[in-house]
mmCIF file with all atom_site columns, C-alpha atoms in Angstrom:
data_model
loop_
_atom_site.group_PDB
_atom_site.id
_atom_site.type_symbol
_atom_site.label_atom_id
_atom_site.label_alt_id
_atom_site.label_comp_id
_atom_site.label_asym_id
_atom_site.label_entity_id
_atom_site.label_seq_id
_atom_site.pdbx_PDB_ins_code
_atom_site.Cartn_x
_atom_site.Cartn_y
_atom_site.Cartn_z
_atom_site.occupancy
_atom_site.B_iso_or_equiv
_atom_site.pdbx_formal_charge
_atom_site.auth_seq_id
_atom_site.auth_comp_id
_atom_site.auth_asym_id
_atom_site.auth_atom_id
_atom_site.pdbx_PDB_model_num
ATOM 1   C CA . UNK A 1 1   ? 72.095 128.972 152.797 1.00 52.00 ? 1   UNK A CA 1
ATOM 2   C CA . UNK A 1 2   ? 69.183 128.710 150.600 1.00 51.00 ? 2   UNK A CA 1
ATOM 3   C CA . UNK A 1 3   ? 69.932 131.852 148.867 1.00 52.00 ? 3   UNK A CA 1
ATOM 4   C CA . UNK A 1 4   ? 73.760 131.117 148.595 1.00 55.00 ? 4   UNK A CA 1
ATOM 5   C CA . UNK A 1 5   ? 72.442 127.817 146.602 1.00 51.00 ? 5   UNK A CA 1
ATOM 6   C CA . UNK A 1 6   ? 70.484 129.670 143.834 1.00 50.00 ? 6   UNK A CA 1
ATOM 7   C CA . UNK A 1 7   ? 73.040 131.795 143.468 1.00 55.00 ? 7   UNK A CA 1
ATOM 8   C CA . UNK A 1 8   ? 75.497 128.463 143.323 1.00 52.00 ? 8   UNK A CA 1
ATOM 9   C CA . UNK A 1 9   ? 73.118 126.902 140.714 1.00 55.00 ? 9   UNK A CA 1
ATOM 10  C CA . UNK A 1 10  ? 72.128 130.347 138.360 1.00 58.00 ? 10  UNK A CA 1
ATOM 11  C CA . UNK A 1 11  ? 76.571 131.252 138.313 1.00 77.00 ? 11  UNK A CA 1
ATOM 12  C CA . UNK A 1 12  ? 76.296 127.651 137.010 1.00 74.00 ? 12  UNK A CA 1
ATOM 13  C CA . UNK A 1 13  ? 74.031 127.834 134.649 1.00 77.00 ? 13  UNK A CA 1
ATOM 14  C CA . UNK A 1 14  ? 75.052 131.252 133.177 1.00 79.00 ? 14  UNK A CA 1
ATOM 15  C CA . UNK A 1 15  ? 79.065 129.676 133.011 1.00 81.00 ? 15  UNK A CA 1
ATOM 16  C CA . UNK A 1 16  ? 77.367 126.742 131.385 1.00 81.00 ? 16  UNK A CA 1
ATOM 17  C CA . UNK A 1 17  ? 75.406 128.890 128.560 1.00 81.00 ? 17  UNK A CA 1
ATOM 18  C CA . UNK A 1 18  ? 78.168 130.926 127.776 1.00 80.00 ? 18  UNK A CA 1
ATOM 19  C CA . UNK A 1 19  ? 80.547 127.533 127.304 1.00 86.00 ? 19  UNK A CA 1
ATOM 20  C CA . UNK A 1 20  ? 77.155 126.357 124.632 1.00 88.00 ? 20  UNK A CA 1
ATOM 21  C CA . UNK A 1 21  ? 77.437 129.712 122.940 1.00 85.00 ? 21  UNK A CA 1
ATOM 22  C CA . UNK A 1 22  ? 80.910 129.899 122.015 1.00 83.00 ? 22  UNK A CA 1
ATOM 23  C CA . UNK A 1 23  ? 81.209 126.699 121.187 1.00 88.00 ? 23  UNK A CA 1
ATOM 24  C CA . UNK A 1 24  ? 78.394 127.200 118.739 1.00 89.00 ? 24  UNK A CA 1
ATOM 25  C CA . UNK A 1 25  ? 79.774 130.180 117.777 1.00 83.00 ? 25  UNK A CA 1
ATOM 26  C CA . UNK A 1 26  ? 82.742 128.684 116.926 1.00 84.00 ? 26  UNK A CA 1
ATOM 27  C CA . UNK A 1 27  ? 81.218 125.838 115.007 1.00 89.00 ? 27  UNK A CA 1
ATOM 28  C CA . UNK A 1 28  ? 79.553 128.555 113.025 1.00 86.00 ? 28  UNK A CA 1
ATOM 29  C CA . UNK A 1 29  ? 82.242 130.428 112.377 1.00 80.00 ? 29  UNK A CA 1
ATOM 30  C CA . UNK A 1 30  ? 83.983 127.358 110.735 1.00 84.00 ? 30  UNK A CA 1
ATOM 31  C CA . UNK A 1 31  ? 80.909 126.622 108.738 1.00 87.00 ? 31  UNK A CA 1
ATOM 32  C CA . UNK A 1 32  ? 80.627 130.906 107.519 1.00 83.00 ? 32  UNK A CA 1
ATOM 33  C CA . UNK A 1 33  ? 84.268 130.509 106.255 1.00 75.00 ? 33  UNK A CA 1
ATOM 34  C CA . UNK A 1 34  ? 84.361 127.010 104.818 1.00 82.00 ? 34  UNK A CA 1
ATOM 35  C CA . UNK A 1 35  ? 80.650 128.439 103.006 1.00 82.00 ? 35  UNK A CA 1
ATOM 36  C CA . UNK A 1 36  ? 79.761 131.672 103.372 1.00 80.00 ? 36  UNK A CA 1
ATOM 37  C CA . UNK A 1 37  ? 77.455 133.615 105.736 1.00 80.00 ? 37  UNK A CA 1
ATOM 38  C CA . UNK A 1 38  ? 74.928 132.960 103.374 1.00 81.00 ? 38  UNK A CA 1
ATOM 39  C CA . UNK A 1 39  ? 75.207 129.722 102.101 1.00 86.00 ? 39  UNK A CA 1
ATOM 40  C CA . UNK A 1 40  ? 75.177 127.947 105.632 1.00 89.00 ? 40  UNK A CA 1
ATOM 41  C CA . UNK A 1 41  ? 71.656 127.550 107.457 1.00 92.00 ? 41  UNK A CA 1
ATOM 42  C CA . UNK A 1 42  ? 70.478 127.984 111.158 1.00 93.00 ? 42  UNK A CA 1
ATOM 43  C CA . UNK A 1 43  ? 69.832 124.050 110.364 1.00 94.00 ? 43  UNK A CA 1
ATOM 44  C CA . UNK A 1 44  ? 73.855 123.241 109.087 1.00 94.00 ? 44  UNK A CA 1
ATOM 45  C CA . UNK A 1 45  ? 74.938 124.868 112.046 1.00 93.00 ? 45  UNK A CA 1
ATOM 46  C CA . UNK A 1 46  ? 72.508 123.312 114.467 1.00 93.00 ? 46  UNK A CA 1
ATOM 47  C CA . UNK A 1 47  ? 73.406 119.849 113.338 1.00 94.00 ? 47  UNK A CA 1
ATOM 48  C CA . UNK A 1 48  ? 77.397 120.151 113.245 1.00 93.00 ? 48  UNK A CA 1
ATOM 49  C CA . UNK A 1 49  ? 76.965 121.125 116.912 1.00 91.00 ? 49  UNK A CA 1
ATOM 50  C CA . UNK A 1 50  ? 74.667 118.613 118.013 1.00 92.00 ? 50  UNK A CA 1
ATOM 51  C CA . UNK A 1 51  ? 71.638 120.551 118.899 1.00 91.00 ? 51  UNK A CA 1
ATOM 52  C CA . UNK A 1 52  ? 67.943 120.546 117.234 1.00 93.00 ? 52  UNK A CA 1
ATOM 53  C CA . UNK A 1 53  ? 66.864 123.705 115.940 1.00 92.00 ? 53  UNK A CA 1
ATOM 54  C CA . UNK A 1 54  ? 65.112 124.285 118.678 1.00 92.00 ? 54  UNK A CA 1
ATOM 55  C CA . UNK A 1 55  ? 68.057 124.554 120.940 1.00 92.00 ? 55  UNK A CA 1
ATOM 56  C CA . UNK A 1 56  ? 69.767 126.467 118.571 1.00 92.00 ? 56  UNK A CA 1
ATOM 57  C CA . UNK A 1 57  ? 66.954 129.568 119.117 1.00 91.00 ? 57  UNK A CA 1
ATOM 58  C CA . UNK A 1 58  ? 67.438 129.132 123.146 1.00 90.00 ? 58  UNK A CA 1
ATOM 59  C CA . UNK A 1 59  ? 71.074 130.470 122.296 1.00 89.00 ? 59  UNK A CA 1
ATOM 60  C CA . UNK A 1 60  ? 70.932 132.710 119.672 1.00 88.00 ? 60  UNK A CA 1
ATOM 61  C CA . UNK A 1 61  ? 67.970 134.453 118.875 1.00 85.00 ? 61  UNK A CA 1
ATOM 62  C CA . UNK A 1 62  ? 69.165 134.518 114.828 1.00 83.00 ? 62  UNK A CA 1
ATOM 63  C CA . UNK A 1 63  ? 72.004 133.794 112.977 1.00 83.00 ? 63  UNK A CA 1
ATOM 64  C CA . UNK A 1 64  ? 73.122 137.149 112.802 1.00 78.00 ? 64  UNK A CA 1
ATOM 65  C CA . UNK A 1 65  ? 73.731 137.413 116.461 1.00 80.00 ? 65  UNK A CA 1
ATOM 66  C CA . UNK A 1 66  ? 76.321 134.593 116.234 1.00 79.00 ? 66  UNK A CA 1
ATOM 67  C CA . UNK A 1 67  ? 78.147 137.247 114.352 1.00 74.00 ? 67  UNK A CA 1
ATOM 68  C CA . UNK A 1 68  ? 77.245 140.686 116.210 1.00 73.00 ? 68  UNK A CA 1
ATOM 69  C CA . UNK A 1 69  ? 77.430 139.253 119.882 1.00 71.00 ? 69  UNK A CA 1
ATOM 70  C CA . UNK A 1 70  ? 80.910 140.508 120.028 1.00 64.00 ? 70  UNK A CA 1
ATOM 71  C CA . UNK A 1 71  ? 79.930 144.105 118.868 1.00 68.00 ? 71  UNK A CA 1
ATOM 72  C CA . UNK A 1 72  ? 77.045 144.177 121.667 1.00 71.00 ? 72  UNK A CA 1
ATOM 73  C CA . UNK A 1 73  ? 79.710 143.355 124.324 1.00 74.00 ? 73  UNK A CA 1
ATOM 74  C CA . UNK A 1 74  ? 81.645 146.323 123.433 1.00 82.00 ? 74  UNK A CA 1
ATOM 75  C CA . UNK A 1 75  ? 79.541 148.909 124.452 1.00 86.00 ? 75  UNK A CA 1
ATOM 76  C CA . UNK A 1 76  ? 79.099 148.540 127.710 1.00 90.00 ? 76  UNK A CA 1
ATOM 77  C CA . UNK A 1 77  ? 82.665 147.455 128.163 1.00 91.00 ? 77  UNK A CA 1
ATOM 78  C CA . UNK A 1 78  ? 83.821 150.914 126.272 1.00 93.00 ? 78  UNK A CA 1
ATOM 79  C CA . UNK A 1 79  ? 81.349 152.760 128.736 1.00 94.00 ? 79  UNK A CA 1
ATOM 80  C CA . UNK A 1 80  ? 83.001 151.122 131.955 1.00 95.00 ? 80  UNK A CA 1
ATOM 81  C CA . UNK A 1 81  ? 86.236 151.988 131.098 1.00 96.00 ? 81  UNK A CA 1
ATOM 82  C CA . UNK A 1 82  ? 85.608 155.707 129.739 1.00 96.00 ? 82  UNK A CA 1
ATOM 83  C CA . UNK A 1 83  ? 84.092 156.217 132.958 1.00 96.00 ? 83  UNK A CA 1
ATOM 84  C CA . UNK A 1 84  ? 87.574 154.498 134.996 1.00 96.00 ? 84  UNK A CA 1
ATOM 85  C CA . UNK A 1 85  ? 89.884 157.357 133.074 1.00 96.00 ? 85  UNK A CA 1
ATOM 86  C CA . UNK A 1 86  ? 91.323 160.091 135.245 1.00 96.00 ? 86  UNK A CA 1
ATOM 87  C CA . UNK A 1 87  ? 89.376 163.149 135.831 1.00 91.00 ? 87  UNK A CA 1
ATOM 88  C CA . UNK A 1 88  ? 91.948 165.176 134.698 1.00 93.00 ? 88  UNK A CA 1
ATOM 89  C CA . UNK A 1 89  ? 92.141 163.639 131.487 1.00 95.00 ? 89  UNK A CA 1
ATOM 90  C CA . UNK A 1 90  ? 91.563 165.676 128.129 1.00 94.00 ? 90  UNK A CA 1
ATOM 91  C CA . UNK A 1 91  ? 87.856 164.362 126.908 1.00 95.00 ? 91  UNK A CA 1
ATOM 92  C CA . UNK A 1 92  ? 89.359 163.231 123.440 1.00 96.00 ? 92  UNK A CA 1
ATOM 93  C CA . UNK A 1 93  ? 92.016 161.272 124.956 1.00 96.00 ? 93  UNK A CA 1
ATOM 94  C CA . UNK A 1 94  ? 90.061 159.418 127.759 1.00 96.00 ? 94  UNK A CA 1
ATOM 95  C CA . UNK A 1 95  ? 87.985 158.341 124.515 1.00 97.00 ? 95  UNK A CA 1
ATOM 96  C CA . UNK A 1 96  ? 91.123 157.057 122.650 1.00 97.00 ? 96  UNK A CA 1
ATOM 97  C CA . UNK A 1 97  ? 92.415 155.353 125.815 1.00 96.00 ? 97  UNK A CA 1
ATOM 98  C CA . UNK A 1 98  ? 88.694 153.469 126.126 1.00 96.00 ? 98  UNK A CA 1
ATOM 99  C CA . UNK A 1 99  ? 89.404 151.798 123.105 1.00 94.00 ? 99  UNK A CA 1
ATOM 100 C CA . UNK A 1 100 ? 91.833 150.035 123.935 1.00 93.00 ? 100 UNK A CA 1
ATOM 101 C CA . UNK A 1 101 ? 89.264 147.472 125.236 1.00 89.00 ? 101 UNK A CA 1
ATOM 102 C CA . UNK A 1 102 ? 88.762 146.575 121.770 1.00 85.00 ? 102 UNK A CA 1
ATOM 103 C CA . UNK A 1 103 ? 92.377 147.070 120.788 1.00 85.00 ? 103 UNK A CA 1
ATOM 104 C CA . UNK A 1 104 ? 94.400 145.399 123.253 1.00 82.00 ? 104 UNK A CA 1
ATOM 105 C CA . UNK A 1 105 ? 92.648 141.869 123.146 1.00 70.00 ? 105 UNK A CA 1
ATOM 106 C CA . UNK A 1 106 ? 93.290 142.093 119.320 1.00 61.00 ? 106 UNK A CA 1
ATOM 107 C CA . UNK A 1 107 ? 97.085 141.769 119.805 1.00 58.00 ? 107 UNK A CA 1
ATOM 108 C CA . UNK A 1 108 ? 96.353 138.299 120.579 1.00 59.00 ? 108 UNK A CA 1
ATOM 109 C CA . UNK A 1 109 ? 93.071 137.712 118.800 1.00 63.00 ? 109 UNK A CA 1
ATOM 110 C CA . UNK A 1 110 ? 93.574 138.786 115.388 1.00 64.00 ? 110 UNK A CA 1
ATOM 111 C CA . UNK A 1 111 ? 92.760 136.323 112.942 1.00 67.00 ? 111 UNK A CA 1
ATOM 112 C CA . UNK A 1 112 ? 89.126 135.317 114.559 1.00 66.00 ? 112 UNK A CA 1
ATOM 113 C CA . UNK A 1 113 ? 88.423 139.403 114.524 1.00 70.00 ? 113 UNK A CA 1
ATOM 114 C CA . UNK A 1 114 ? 89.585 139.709 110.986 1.00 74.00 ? 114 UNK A CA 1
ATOM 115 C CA . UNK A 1 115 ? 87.197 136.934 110.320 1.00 72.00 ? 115 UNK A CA 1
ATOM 116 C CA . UNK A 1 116 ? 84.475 138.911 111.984 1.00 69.00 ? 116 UNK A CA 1
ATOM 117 C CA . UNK A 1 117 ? 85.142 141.848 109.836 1.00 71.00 ? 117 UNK A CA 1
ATOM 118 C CA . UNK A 1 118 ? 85.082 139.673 106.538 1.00 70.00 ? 118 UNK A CA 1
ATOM 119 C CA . UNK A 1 119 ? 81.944 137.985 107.402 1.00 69.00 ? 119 UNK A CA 1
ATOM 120 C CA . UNK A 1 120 ? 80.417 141.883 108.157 1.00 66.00 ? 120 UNK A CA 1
ATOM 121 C CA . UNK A 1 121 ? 82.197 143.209 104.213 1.00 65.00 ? 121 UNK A CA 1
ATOM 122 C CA . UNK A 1 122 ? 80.328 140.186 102.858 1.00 61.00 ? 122 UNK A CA 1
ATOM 123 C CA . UNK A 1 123 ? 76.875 140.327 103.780 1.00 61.00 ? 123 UNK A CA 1
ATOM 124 C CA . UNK A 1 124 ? 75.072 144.060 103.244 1.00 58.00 ? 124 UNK A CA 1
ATOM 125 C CA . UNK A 1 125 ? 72.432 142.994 106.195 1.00 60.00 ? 125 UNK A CA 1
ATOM 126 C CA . UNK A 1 126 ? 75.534 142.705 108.937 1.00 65.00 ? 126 UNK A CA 1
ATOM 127 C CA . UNK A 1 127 ? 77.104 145.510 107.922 1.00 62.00 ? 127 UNK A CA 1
ATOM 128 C CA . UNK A 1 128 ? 73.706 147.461 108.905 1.00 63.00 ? 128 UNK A CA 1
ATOM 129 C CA . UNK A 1 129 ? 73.505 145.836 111.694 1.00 64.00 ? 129 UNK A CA 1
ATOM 130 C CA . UNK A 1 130 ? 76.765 146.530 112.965 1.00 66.00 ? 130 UNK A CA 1
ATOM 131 C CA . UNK A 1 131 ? 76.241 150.104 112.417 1.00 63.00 ? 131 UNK A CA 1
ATOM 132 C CA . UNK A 1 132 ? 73.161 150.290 114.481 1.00 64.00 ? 132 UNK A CA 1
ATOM 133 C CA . UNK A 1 133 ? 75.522 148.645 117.098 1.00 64.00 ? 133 UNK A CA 1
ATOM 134 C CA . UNK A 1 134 ? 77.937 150.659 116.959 1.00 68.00 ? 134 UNK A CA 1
ATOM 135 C CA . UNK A 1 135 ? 75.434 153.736 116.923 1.00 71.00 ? 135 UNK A CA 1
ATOM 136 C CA . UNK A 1 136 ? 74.336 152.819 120.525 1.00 79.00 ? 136 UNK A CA 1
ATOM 137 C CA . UNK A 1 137 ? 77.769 152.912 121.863 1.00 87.00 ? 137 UNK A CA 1
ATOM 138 C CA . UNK A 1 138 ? 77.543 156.383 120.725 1.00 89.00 ? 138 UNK A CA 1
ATOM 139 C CA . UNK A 1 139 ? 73.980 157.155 123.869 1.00 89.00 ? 139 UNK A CA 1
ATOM 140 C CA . UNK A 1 140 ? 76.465 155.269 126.021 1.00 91.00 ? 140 UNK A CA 1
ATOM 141 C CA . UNK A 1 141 ? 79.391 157.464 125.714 1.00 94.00 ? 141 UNK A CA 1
ATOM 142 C CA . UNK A 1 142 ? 77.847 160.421 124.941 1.00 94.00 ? 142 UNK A CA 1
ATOM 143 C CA . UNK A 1 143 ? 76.719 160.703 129.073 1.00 95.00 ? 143 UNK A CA 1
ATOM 144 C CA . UNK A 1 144 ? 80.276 160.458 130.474 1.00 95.00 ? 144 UNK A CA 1
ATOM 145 C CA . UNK A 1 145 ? 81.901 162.681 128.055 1.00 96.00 ? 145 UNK A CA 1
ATOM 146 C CA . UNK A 1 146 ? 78.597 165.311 128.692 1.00 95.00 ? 146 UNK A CA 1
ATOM 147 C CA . UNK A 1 147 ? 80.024 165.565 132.093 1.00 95.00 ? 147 UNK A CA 1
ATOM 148 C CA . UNK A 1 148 ? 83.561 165.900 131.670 1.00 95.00 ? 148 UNK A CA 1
ATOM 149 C CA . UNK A 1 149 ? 82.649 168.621 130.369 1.00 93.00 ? 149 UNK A CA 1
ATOM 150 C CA . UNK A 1 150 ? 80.458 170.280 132.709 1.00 92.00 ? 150 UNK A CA 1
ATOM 151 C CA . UNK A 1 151 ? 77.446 169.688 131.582 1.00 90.00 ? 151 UNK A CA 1
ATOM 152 C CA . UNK A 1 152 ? 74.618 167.358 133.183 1.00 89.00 ? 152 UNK A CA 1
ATOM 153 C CA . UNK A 1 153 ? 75.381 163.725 132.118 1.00 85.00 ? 153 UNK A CA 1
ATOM 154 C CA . UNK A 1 154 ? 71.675 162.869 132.244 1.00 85.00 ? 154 UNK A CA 1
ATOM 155 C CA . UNK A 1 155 ? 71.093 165.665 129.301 1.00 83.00 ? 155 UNK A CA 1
ATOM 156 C CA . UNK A 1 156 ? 71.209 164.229 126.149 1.00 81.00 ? 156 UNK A CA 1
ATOM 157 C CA . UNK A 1 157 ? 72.030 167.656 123.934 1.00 86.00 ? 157 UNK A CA 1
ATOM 158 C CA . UNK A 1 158 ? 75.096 168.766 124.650 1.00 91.00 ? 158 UNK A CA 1
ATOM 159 C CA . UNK A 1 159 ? 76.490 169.220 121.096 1.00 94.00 ? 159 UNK A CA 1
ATOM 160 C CA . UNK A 1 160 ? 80.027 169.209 122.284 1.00 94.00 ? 160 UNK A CA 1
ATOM 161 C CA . UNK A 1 161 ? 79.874 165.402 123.253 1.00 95.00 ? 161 UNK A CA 1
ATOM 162 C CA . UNK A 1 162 ? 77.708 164.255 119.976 1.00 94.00 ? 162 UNK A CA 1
ATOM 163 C CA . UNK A 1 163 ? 80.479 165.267 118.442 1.00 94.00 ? 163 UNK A CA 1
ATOM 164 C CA . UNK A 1 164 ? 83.249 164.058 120.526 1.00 95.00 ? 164 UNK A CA 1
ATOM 165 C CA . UNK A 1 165 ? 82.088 161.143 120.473 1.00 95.00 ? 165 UNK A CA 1
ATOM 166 C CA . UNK A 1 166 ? 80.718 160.729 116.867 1.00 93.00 ? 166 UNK A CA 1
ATOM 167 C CA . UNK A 1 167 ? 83.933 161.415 115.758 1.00 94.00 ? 167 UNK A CA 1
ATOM 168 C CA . UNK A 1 168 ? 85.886 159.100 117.832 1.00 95.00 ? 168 UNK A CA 1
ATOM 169 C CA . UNK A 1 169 ? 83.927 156.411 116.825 1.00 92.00 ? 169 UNK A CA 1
ATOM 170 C CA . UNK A 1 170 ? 84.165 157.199 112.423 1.00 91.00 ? 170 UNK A CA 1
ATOM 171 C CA . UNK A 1 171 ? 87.963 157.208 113.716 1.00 93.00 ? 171 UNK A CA 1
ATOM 172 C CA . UNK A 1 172 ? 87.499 154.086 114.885 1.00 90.00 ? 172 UNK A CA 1
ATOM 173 C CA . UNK A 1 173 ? 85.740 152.646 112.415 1.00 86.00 ? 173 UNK A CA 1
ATOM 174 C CA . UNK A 1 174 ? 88.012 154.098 109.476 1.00 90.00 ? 174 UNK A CA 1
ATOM 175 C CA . UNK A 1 175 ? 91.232 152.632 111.944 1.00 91.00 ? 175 UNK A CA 1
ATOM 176 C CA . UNK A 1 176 ? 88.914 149.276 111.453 1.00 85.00 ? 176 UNK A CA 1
ATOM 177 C CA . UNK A 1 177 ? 89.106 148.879 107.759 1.00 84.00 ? 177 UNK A CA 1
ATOM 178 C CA . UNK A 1 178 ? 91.976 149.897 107.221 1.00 90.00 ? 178 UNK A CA 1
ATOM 179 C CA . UNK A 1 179 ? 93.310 147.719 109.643 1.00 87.00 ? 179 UNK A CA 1
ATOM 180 C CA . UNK A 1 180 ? 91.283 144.402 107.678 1.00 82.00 ? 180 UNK A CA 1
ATOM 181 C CA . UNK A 1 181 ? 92.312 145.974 104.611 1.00 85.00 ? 181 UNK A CA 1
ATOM 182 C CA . UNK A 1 182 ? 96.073 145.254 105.448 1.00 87.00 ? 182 UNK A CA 1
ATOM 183 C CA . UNK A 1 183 ? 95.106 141.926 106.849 1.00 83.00 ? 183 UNK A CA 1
ATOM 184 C CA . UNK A 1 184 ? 96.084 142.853 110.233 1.00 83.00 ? 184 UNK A CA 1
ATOM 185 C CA . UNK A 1 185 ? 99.589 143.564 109.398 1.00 87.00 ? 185 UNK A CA 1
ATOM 186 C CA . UNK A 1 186 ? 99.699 146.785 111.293 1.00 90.00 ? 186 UNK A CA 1
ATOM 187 C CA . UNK A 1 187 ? 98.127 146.829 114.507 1.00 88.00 ? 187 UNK A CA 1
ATOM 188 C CA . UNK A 1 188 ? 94.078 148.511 115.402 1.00 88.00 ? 188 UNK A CA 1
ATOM 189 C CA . UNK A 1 189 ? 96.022 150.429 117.808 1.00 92.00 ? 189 UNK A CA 1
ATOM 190 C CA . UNK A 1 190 ? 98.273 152.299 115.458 1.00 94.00 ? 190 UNK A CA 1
ATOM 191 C CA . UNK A 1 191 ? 95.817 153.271 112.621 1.00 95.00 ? 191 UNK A CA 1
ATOM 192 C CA . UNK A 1 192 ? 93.472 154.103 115.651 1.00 95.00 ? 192 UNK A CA 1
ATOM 193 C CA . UNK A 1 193 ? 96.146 156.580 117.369 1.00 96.00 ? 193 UNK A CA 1
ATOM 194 C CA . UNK A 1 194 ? 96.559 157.660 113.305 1.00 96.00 ? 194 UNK A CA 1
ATOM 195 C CA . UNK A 1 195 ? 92.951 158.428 112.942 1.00 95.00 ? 195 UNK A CA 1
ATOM 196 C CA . UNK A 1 196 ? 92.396 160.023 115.784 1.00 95.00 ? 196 UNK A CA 1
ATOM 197 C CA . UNK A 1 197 ? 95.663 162.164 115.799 1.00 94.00 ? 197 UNK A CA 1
ATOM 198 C CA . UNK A 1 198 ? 94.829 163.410 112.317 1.00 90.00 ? 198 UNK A CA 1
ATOM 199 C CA . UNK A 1 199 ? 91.650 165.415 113.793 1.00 85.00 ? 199 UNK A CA 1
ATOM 200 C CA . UNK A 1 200 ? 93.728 166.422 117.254 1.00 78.00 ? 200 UNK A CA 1
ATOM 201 C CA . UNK A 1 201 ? 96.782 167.744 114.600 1.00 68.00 ? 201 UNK A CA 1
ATOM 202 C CA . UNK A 1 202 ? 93.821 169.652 112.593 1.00 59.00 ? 202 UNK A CA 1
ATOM 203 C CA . UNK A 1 203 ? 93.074 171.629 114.943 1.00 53.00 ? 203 UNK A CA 1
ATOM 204 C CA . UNK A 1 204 ? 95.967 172.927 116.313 1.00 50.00 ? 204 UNK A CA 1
#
């Protein structure tokens, strides 16, 4: 019973900090596009959601991470379902079909992602950090697609993935802008299935 109770009180306590951060992170998302990413202080953001600045840091370690939480979700996510795709399933396709983690969701969540992507075009210092983000998806990937094919999945030099996977992901990222560029008009998933058939059509 006594272990059934901490469990009880830490699901509680992780469902309640996860209700403080996105409701901070929404605050602060109102704040970036009303001011600019930055133009509005740790402080500004803080105050509008009625926490000191100390509580603020027990959240959110800076104010970047308000912004790049989302991108360190992904990963893992990406991983879990790469792994989920059929056996039998052509190595460049179970990759495609992984993304749709990130693409589905946006069917329904478009505007707050395309507000993600501005805030990342307009400050130099998130668009770095996004790309080290998105660089370590790539060691997560790069195991599961190592052993589809063949290889040892604990090896990290199996050229074939690094590419695979390198490759998928500039596809994805090209699908990205050029699906912010159009303001969301056409759907991730279509420039995405665009991208990446350009390289599959290249090559045959």
């Amino acid at each position: 019973m006594a272990e059934t109770s901490r469990t009880a009180r830490s699901t509680l306590r992780e469902r309640t900090r996860a209700a403080m951060r996105n409701e901070v992170s929404e605050v602060a998302f109102r704040l970036f596009s009303e001011q600019g990413f930055d133009k509005t202080t740790v402080e500004q953001i803080a105050a509008e959601a009625g926490l000191s600045r100390t509580t603020f840091f027990r959240y959110f370690g800076t104010k970047e991470e308000l912004v790049l939480g989302k991108m360190t979700e992904f990963g893992p996510r990406i991983a879990a379902a790469l792994a989920e795709r059929p056996a039998e399933e052509r190595s460049w396709e179970a990759l495609r079909r992984s993304f749709d983690v990130i693409t589905e969701p946006l069917a329904d969540e478009t505007q707050p992602f395309l507000n993600l992507m501005q805030l990342l075009d307009d400050a130099c210092a998130l668009m770095t950090r996004q790309w080290e983000k998105t660089q370590g998806w790539h060691s997560l990937l790069v195991p599961e697609i190592t052993r589809r094919l063949g290889g040892d999945p604990k090896s990290t030099k199996d050229l074939r993935a690094h590419a695979l996977v390198g490759s998928a992901l500039s596809c994805l990222d090209a699908a990205t802008d050029a699906w912010t560029a159009c303001g969301g008009t056409t759907p991730l998933s279509e420039l995405l299935d665009q991208a990446m058939g350009v390289l599959v059509e290249s090559v045959e």
